[in-house]
C-alpha cells in the first residue's frame, strides 16, 4: 500500500506551487522596448527634443536633408519567443518634412541585434518643424506601447552665393558704387 505522510504531502504541495509559478511567469513573459539615439536613451513620452539623443535634427538648409538614426532594442533577456516584440511599426505625425527611410520593422527578440531605424528631415520652408514619432508593437510590457517621443528640426535659408567685382576683377568694398 502507498501512503504519504503529512510532511511529504506539504513538500509535494510546495513543489507543485513552485513549478506553477515558474511556468506562469514564462507564459506571460514579454519584451521591453527601449529607443535611443547617439547611444542615449529617449524616454517614452519625451516632448523635449535634444541633439544628444538625435531627437533634435539641428539646422538644415532648404534643399538639404539630415538623416538621424534611432536604435530600437528589446531589453528583455533571452531569445525566447515569449519575449519577442512583434509587429513593430513606426508612424510620424506632424510636419511632413520628416520621413522614414524604412517602415516595416518586423520582430525583435531579446538577444537579437537592435534595429537601426533612420528618419530624415528635409525642410520645405524656413522655421522650426516638429513631429511626433509613435512606435507600436505587440507582446510588450504594459505602458511600453505605444512608445512616443517628439522630434524637431529647423529649416534655414541658404546663404546667397554671389560675389560682385569691378571690371578689374577686384571685390567691391562696402561703400563702393557699381552700376548694373
CSV table of C-alpha atoms in Angstrom, one decimal:
chain,number,residue,atom,x,y,z
A,1,UNK,CA,0.0,0.0,0.0
A,2,UNK,CA,1.1,3.5,-0.8
A,3,UNK,CA,0.9,6.3,1.8
A,4,UNK,CA,2.0,9.9,2.0
A,5,UNK,CA,3.0,11.4,5.3
A,6,UNK,CA,1.8,14.9,6.1
A,7,UNK,CA,5.4,16.2,5.8
A,8,UNK,CA,5.8,14.6,2.3
A,9,UNK,CA,2.4,16.0,1.3
A,10,UNK,CA,3.5,19.5,2.3
A,11,UNK,CA,6.7,19.2,0.3
A,12,UNK,CA,4.8,18.0,-2.8
A,13,UNK,CA,2.4,20.9,-2.5
A,14,UNK,CA,5.3,23.4,-2.3
A,15,UNK,CA,7.0,21.7,-5.3
A,16,UNK,CA,3.8,21.9,-7.4
A,17,UNK,CA,3.3,25.5,-6.4
A,18,UNK,CA,6.9,26.4,-7.4
A,19,UNK,CA,6.5,24.7,-10.8
A,20,UNK,CA,3.2,26.6,-11.3
A,21,UNK,CA,4.8,29.9,-10.6
A,22,UNK,CA,7.8,29.3,-12.8
A,23,UNK,CA,5.6,28.2,-15.8
A,24,UNK,CA,3.2,31.1,-15.2
A,25,UNK,CA,5.9,33.7,-15.4
A,26,UNK,CA,7.4,32.2,-18.6
A,27,UNK,CA,4.0,32.0,-20.2
A,28,UNK,CA,3.3,35.7,-19.6
A,29,UNK,CA,6.9,36.9,-20.3
A,30,UNK,CA,7.0,39.9,-22.6
A,31,UNK,CA,9.6,42.1,-24.3
A,32,UNK,CA,10.6,45.6,-23.3
A,33,UNK,CA,11.2,48.2,-25.9
A,34,UNK,CA,14.0,50.8,-25.5
A,35,UNK,CA,14.8,53.5,-28.0
A,36,UNK,CA,18.0,55.5,-28.2
A,37,UNK,CA,19.8,58.0,-30.4
A,38,UNK,CA,23.6,58.8,-30.2
A,39,UNK,CA,23.7,56.0,-27.6
A,40,UNK,CA,21.4,58.0,-25.3
A,41,UNK,CA,18.0,56.6,-24.2
A,42,UNK,CA,15.0,58.5,-25.4
A,43,UNK,CA,12.4,58.3,-22.6
A,44,UNK,CA,8.9,57.1,-23.6
A,45,UNK,CA,6.7,60.2,-23.7
A,46,UNK,CA,9.6,62.7,-24.2
A,47,UNK,CA,8.5,66.0,-25.6
A,48,UNK,CA,11.8,67.8,-25.3
A,49,UNK,CA,14.0,67.2,-28.5
A,50,UNK,CA,17.7,67.1,-27.8
A,51,UNK,CA,20.8,67.0,-30.0
A,52,UNK,CA,22.3,64.5,-27.6
A,53,UNK,CA,19.7,61.8,-28.4
A,54,UNK,CA,19.1,62.6,-32.0
A,55,UNK,CA,15.6,63.9,-31.5
A,56,UNK,CA,16.7,67.4,-32.5
A,57,UNK,CA,17.9,67.4,-36.1
A,58,UNK,CA,19.5,70.8,-35.8
A,59,UNK,CA,19.5,73.5,-38.5
A,60,UNK,CA,19.2,72.2,-42.1
A,61,UNK,CA,19.3,74.4,-45.2
A,62,UNK,CA,16.4,74.2,-47.5
A,63,UNK,CA,17.1,71.7,-50.3
A,64,UNK,CA,19.2,69.6,-48.0
A,65,UNK,CA,18.4,66.7,-45.6
A,66,UNK,CA,19.7,65.4,-42.3
A,67,UNK,CA,19.2,61.7,-41.5
A,68,UNK,CA,19.2,60.6,-37.9
A,69,UNK,CA,19.4,57.0,-36.7
A,70,UNK,CA,17.3,55.7,-33.8
A,71,UNK,CA,18.1,52.3,-32.3
A,72,UNK,CA,15.3,50.0,-31.2
A,73,UNK,CA,16.2,47.4,-28.7
A,74,UNK,CA,14.4,44.7,-26.8
A,75,UNK,CA,15.9,44.8,-23.3
A,76,UNK,CA,14.1,41.6,-22.1
A,77,UNK,CA,16.7,38.9,-21.5
A,78,UNK,CA,16.9,35.8,-23.6
A,79,UNK,CA,15.7,34.9,-27.1
A,80,UNK,CA,12.5,33.1,-26.0
A,81,UNK,CA,9.6,33.7,-28.4
A,82,UNK,CA,7.6,34.8,-25.4
A,83,UNK,CA,9.9,37.8,-25.0
A,84,UNK,CA,9.9,38.8,-28.7
A,85,UNK,CA,8.5,42.2,-29.7
A,86,UNK,CA,6.2,41.5,-32.6
A,87,UNK,CA,4.7,43.6,-35.4
A,88,UNK,CA,6.9,46.7,-34.9
A,89,UNK,CA,5.6,49.7,-36.8
A,90,UNK,CA,6.6,53.4,-36.7
A,91,UNK,CA,4.5,56.3,-37.6
A,92,UNK,CA,5.3,60.0,-37.8
A,93,UNK,CA,2.6,62.7,-37.4
A,94,UNK,CA,3.0,66.5,-37.6
A,95,UNK,CA,5.4,68.1,-40.0
A,96,UNK,CA,5.6,66.4,-43.4
A,97,UNK,CA,9.3,67.5,-43.6
A,98,UNK,CA,10.1,64.3,-41.6
A,99,UNK,CA,10.0,60.9,-43.3
A,100,UNK,CA,11.1,57.4,-42.6
A,101,UNK,CA,13.7,55.6,-44.6
A,102,UNK,CA,12.1,52.2,-43.8
A,103,UNK,CA,8.8,51.4,-42.1
A,104,UNK,CA,8.4,47.6,-41.9
A,105,UNK,CA,10.5,46.5,-38.9
A,106,UNK,CA,9.1,43.0,-38.2
A,107,UNK,CA,10.0,41.4,-34.8
A,108,UNK,CA,12.8,41.8,-32.3
A,109,UNK,CA,14.0,39.0,-30.0
A,110,UNK,CA,15.6,39.8,-26.6
A,111,UNK,CA,19.0,38.5,-27.6
A,112,UNK,CA,18.9,39.8,-31.2
A,113,UNK,CA,20.9,42.7,-32.5
A,114,UNK,CA,19.0,46.0,-32.2
A,115,UNK,CA,17.2,47.6,-35.2
A,116,UNK,CA,18.6,50.8,-36.7
A,117,UNK,CA,15.8,53.0,-37.9
A,118,UNK,CA,16.6,56.2,-39.9
A,119,UNK,CA,14.3,59.2,-40.0
A,120,UNK,CA,15.1,62.0,-42.5
A,121,UNK,CA,14.5,65.8,-42.0
A,122,UNK,CA,14.2,67.7,-45.3
A,123,UNK,CA,12.7,71.2,-44.6
A,124,UNK,CA,10.4,72.7,-47.3
A,125,UNK,CA,10.4,76.1,-45.7
A,126,UNK,CA,12.3,78.1,-43.1
A,127,UNK,CA,11.5,77.7,-39.4
A,128,UNK,CA,11.2,75.1,-36.6
A,129,UNK,CA,9.3,72.0,-37.6
A,130,UNK,CA,8.1,69.3,-35.1
A,131,UNK,CA,6.6,65.9,-35.3
A,132,UNK,CA,5.7,63.0,-33.1
A,133,UNK,CA,7.2,59.5,-33.5
A,134,UNK,CA,4.9,56.7,-32.4
A,135,UNK,CA,6.3,53.1,-32.2
A,136,UNK,CA,3.7,50.3,-31.8
A,137,UNK,CA,4.4,46.6,-31.2
A,138,UNK,CA,2.7,43.6,-29.7
A,139,UNK,CA,3.8,41.4,-26.8
A,140,UNK,CA,5.4,44.3,-25.0
A,141,UNK,CA,5.3,45.2,-21.3
A,142,UNK,CA,2.4,47.4,-20.1
A,143,UNK,CA,3.0,51.1,-20.7
A,144,UNK,CA,5.7,50.4,-23.3
A,145,UNK,CA,3.5,50.5,-26.4
A,146,UNK,CA,2.9,52.9,-27.9
A,147,UNK,CA,6.4,54.4,-27.4
A,148,UNK,CA,6.1,58.1,-28.2
A,149,UNK,CA,8.6,61.0,-28.5
A,150,UNK,CA,8.9,64.4,-30.2
A,151,UNK,CA,11.4,65.3,-32.9
A,152,UNK,CA,12.3,68.7,-34.3
A,153,UNK,CA,14.5,70.4,-36.9
A,154,UNK,CA,14.9,73.9,-38.1
A,155,UNK,CA,14.8,74.8,-41.8
A,156,UNK,CA,17.2,77.6,-42.8
A,157,UNK,CA,17.7,79.7,-45.9
A,158,UNK,CA,21.0,79.0,-47.6
A,159,UNK,CA,23.3,82.0,-47.8
A,160,UNK,CA,23.4,83.6,-51.3
A,161,UNK,CA,26.4,82.8,-53.4
A,162,UNK,CA,27.2,86.0,-55.2
A,163,UNK,CA,30.5,87.9,-55.5
A,164,UNK,CA,30.4,91.3,-57.1
A,165,UNK,CA,33.6,92.5,-58.7
A,166,UNK,CA,34.6,95.6,-60.7
A,167,UNK,CA,35.9,95.4,-64.3
A,168,UNK,CA,39.4,94.6,-62.9
A,169,UNK,CA,38.1,91.6,-61.0
A,170,UNK,CA,38.5,93.3,-57.7
A,171,UNK,CA,35.9,92.7,-55.0
A,172,UNK,CA,33.9,95.8,-54.2
A,173,UNK,CA,34.2,97.3,-50.8
A,174,UNK,CA,31.0,98.0,-48.7
A,175,UNK,CA,30.7,101.7,-49.8
A,176,UNK,CA,31.8,101.3,-53.4
A,177,UNK,CA,29.4,102.1,-56.2
A,178,UNK,CA,28.6,99.9,-59.1
A,179,UNK,CA,26.2,100.3,-61.9
A,180,UNK,CA,24.3,97.3,-63.3
